[in-house]
């Protein structure tokens, strides 16, 4: 599976996880792997587990770069895409920031709208500039 599809599948699993009160995150991954509704490869697992395990650090970066916004105002779709991009930017040495940002924008154009994609692009661009 190409990384774009693995990233989208991780996005779908993480979006599901954002609503789950009763299911453990590993259970979400296991159930979806067994049922086969969402194809789970190694990169998908890496993104899913990485975002889940670094969520507090990632959310701290998000909150630092939100101007006149609070994280709880973001849609779960936008928040999930931004989290994945930040995980790739901060924890995956083989992914360039521009690739992580553009992939988040693509996901948001598909699952949210232009405004969310544009907003995420700005937040992630700010995060990337801050890192350098």
mmCIF file of C-alpha atoms in Angstrom:
data_model
loop_
_atom_site.group_PDB
_atom_site.id
_atom_site.type_symbol
_atom_site.label_atom_id
_atom_site.label_comp_id
_atom_site.label_asym_id
_atom_site.label_seq_id
_atom_site.Cartn_x
_atom_site.Cartn_y
_atom_site.Cartn_z
ATOM 1 C CA UNK A 1 0.000 0.000 0.000
ATOM 2 C CA UNK A 2 1.310 3.466 -0.793
ATOM 3 C CA UNK A 3 1.832 5.897 2.050
ATOM 4 C CA UNK A 4 -0.953 8.181 0.884
ATOM 5 C CA UNK A 5 -3.495 5.392 1.338
ATOM 6 C CA UNK A 6 -1.903 4.215 4.605
ATOM 7 C CA UNK A 7 -2.090 7.816 5.871
ATOM 8 C CA UNK A 8 -5.760 8.062 4.904
ATOM 9 C CA UNK A 9 -6.507 4.760 6.649
ATOM 10 C CA UNK A 10 -4.690 5.955 9.785
ATOM 11 C CA UNK A 11 -6.735 9.167 9.551
ATOM 12 C CA UNK A 12 -9.976 7.149 9.462
ATOM 13 C CA UNK A 13 -8.909 5.048 12.452
ATOM 14 C CA UNK A 14 -7.788 8.081 14.453
ATOM 15 C CA UNK A 15 -11.020 9.873 13.619
ATOM 16 C CA UNK A 16 -12.925 6.852 14.919
ATOM 17 C CA UNK A 17 -10.714 6.823 18.014
ATOM 18 C CA UNK A 18 -11.543 10.486 18.708
ATOM 19 C CA UNK A 19 -15.189 9.494 19.309
ATOM 20 C CA UNK A 20 -14.568 6.289 21.202
ATOM 21 C CA UNK A 21 -15.156 6.446 24.919
ATOM 22 C CA UNK A 22 -15.442 2.725 25.565
ATOM 23 C CA UNK A 23 -12.885 1.243 23.172
ATOM 24 C CA UNK A 24 -9.182 1.207 23.884
ATOM 25 C CA UNK A 25 -7.116 2.579 20.968
ATOM 26 C CA UNK A 26 -5.374 -0.764 20.434
ATOM 27 C CA UNK A 27 -8.796 -2.418 20.264
ATOM 28 C CA UNK A 28 -9.826 -0.036 17.459
ATOM 29 C CA UNK A 29 -6.729 -0.997 15.516
ATOM 30 C CA UNK A 30 -7.202 -4.729 16.168
ATOM 31 C CA UNK A 31 -10.904 -4.781 15.280
ATOM 32 C CA UNK A 32 -10.349 -2.891 12.036
ATOM 33 C CA UNK A 33 -7.410 -5.126 11.141
ATOM 34 C CA UNK A 34 -9.534 -8.252 11.677
ATOM 35 C CA UNK A 35 -12.681 -7.048 9.955
ATOM 36 C CA UNK A 36 -10.759 -5.642 7.031
ATOM 37 C CA UNK A 37 -12.951 -2.575 6.486
ATOM 38 C CA UNK A 38 -9.850 -0.427 6.707
ATOM 39 C CA UNK A 39 -6.634 -1.911 5.422
ATOM 40 C CA UNK A 40 -3.977 -1.636 8.119
ATOM 41 C CA UNK A 41 -0.354 -1.893 6.998
ATOM 42 C CA UNK A 42 2.846 -1.125 8.919
ATOM 43 C CA UNK A 43 2.866 2.587 8.073
ATOM 44 C CA UNK A 44 -0.799 2.936 9.036
ATOM 45 C CA UNK A 45 -0.036 1.271 12.387
ATOM 46 C CA UNK A 46 3.011 3.503 12.875
ATOM 47 C CA UNK A 47 0.941 6.648 12.327
ATOM 48 C CA UNK A 48 -1.974 5.465 14.438
ATOM 49 C CA UNK A 49 0.152 4.332 17.382
ATOM 50 C CA UNK A 50 2.475 7.320 17.069
ATOM 51 C CA UNK A 51 -0.314 9.889 17.166
ATOM 52 C CA UNK A 52 -2.029 8.105 20.055
ATOM 53 C CA UNK A 53 1.169 7.859 22.107
ATOM 54 C CA UNK A 54 2.323 11.440 21.394
ATOM 55 C CA UNK A 55 -1.105 13.101 21.444
ATOM 56 C CA UNK A 56 -0.347 15.350 24.429
ATOM 57 C CA UNK A 57 2.887 16.680 22.892
ATOM 58 C CA UNK A 58 1.253 17.116 19.484
ATOM 59 C CA UNK A 59 -1.751 18.932 20.993
ATOM 60 C CA UNK A 60 0.615 21.225 22.870
ATOM 61 C CA UNK A 61 2.247 22.208 19.560
ATOM 62 C CA UNK A 62 -1.178 22.764 17.997
ATOM 63 C CA UNK A 63 -2.335 25.000 20.837
ATOM 64 C CA UNK A 64 0.865 27.031 20.645
ATOM 65 C CA UNK A 65 0.225 27.809 16.963
ATOM 66 C CA UNK A 66 -3.482 28.566 17.073
ATOM 67 C CA UNK A 67 -4.012 32.317 16.803
ATOM 68 C CA UNK A 68 -7.244 33.509 18.455
ATOM 69 C CA UNK A 69 -8.516 29.913 18.471
ATOM 70 C CA UNK A 70 -8.777 27.110 20.966
ATOM 71 C CA UNK A 71 -8.177 23.468 20.090
ATOM 72 C CA UNK A 72 -11.720 22.521 21.131
ATOM 73 C CA UNK A 73 -13.080 24.767 18.356
ATOM 74 C CA UNK A 74 -11.407 22.652 15.671
ATOM 75 C CA UNK A 75 -13.484 19.987 13.984
ATOM 76 C CA UNK A 76 -12.437 16.439 14.800
ATOM 77 C CA UNK A 77 -11.642 15.996 11.108
ATOM 78 C CA UNK A 78 -9.241 18.956 11.049
ATOM 79 C CA UNK A 79 -7.707 18.041 14.391
ATOM 80 C CA UNK A 80 -7.057 14.480 13.234
ATOM 81 C CA UNK A 81 -5.402 15.563 9.978
ATOM 82 C CA UNK A 82 -3.253 18.144 11.787
ATOM 83 C CA UNK A 83 -2.187 15.579 14.388
ATOM 84 C CA UNK A 84 -1.049 13.150 11.703
ATOM 85 C CA UNK A 85 0.904 15.843 9.883
ATOM 86 C CA UNK A 86 2.592 16.994 13.084
ATOM 87 C CA UNK A 87 3.468 13.433 14.037
ATOM 88 C CA UNK A 88 5.145 12.995 10.648
ATOM 89 C CA UNK A 89 6.896 16.364 10.914
ATOM 90 C CA UNK A 90 8.229 15.813 14.428
ATOM 91 C CA UNK A 91 8.740 12.052 14.635
ATOM 92 C CA UNK A 92 9.332 10.742 11.089
ATOM 93 C CA UNK A 93 12.742 11.753 9.797
ATOM 94 C CA UNK A 94 12.034 10.448 6.298
ATOM 95 C CA UNK A 95 9.026 12.750 5.710
ATOM 96 C CA UNK A 96 9.612 16.342 4.631
ATOM 97 C CA UNK A 97 7.428 18.947 6.339
ATOM 98 C CA UNK A 98 6.001 20.071 2.996
ATOM 99 C CA UNK A 99 4.856 16.515 2.222
ATOM 100 C CA UNK A 100 3.179 16.108 5.625
ATOM 101 C CA UNK A 101 1.425 19.469 5.213
ATOM 102 C CA UNK A 102 0.233 18.805 1.676
ATOM 103 C CA UNK A 103 -1.082 15.367 2.646
ATOM 104 C CA UNK A 104 -3.070 16.914 5.519
ATOM 105 C CA UNK A 105 -4.516 19.481 3.117
ATOM 106 C CA UNK A 106 -5.509 16.724 0.679
ATOM 107 C CA UNK A 107 -7.257 14.777 3.457
ATOM 108 C CA UNK A 108 -9.133 17.884 4.579
ATOM 109 C CA UNK A 109 -10.242 18.753 1.064
ATOM 110 C CA UNK A 110 -11.670 15.238 0.810
ATOM 111 C CA UNK A 111 -13.226 14.924 4.288
ATOM 112 C CA UNK A 112 -13.891 18.531 5.331
ATOM 113 C CA UNK A 113 -13.829 21.696 3.221
ATOM 114 C CA UNK A 114 -11.576 24.326 1.664
ATOM 115 C CA UNK A 115 -11.682 26.524 4.765
ATOM 116 C CA UNK A 116 -10.484 23.702 7.008
ATOM 117 C CA UNK A 117 -7.759 22.810 4.510
ATOM 118 C CA UNK A 118 -6.611 26.419 4.306
ATOM 119 C CA UNK A 119 -6.695 26.810 8.098
ATOM 120 C CA UNK A 120 -4.687 23.616 8.636
ATOM 121 C CA UNK A 121 -2.184 24.712 6.002
ATOM 122 C CA UNK A 122 -1.604 27.937 7.940
ATOM 123 C CA UNK A 123 -1.253 26.229 11.319
ATOM 124 C CA UNK A 124 1.074 23.548 9.958
ATOM 125 C CA UNK A 125 3.119 26.115 8.037
ATOM 126 C CA UNK A 126 3.589 28.052 11.261
ATOM 127 C CA UNK A 127 4.667 24.869 13.053
ATOM 128 C CA UNK A 128 7.146 24.076 10.288
ATOM 129 C CA UNK A 129 8.682 27.579 10.337
ATOM 130 C CA UNK A 130 8.948 27.414 14.109
ATOM 131 C CA UNK A 131 10.886 24.132 13.893
ATOM 132 C CA UNK A 132 13.517 25.668 11.604
#
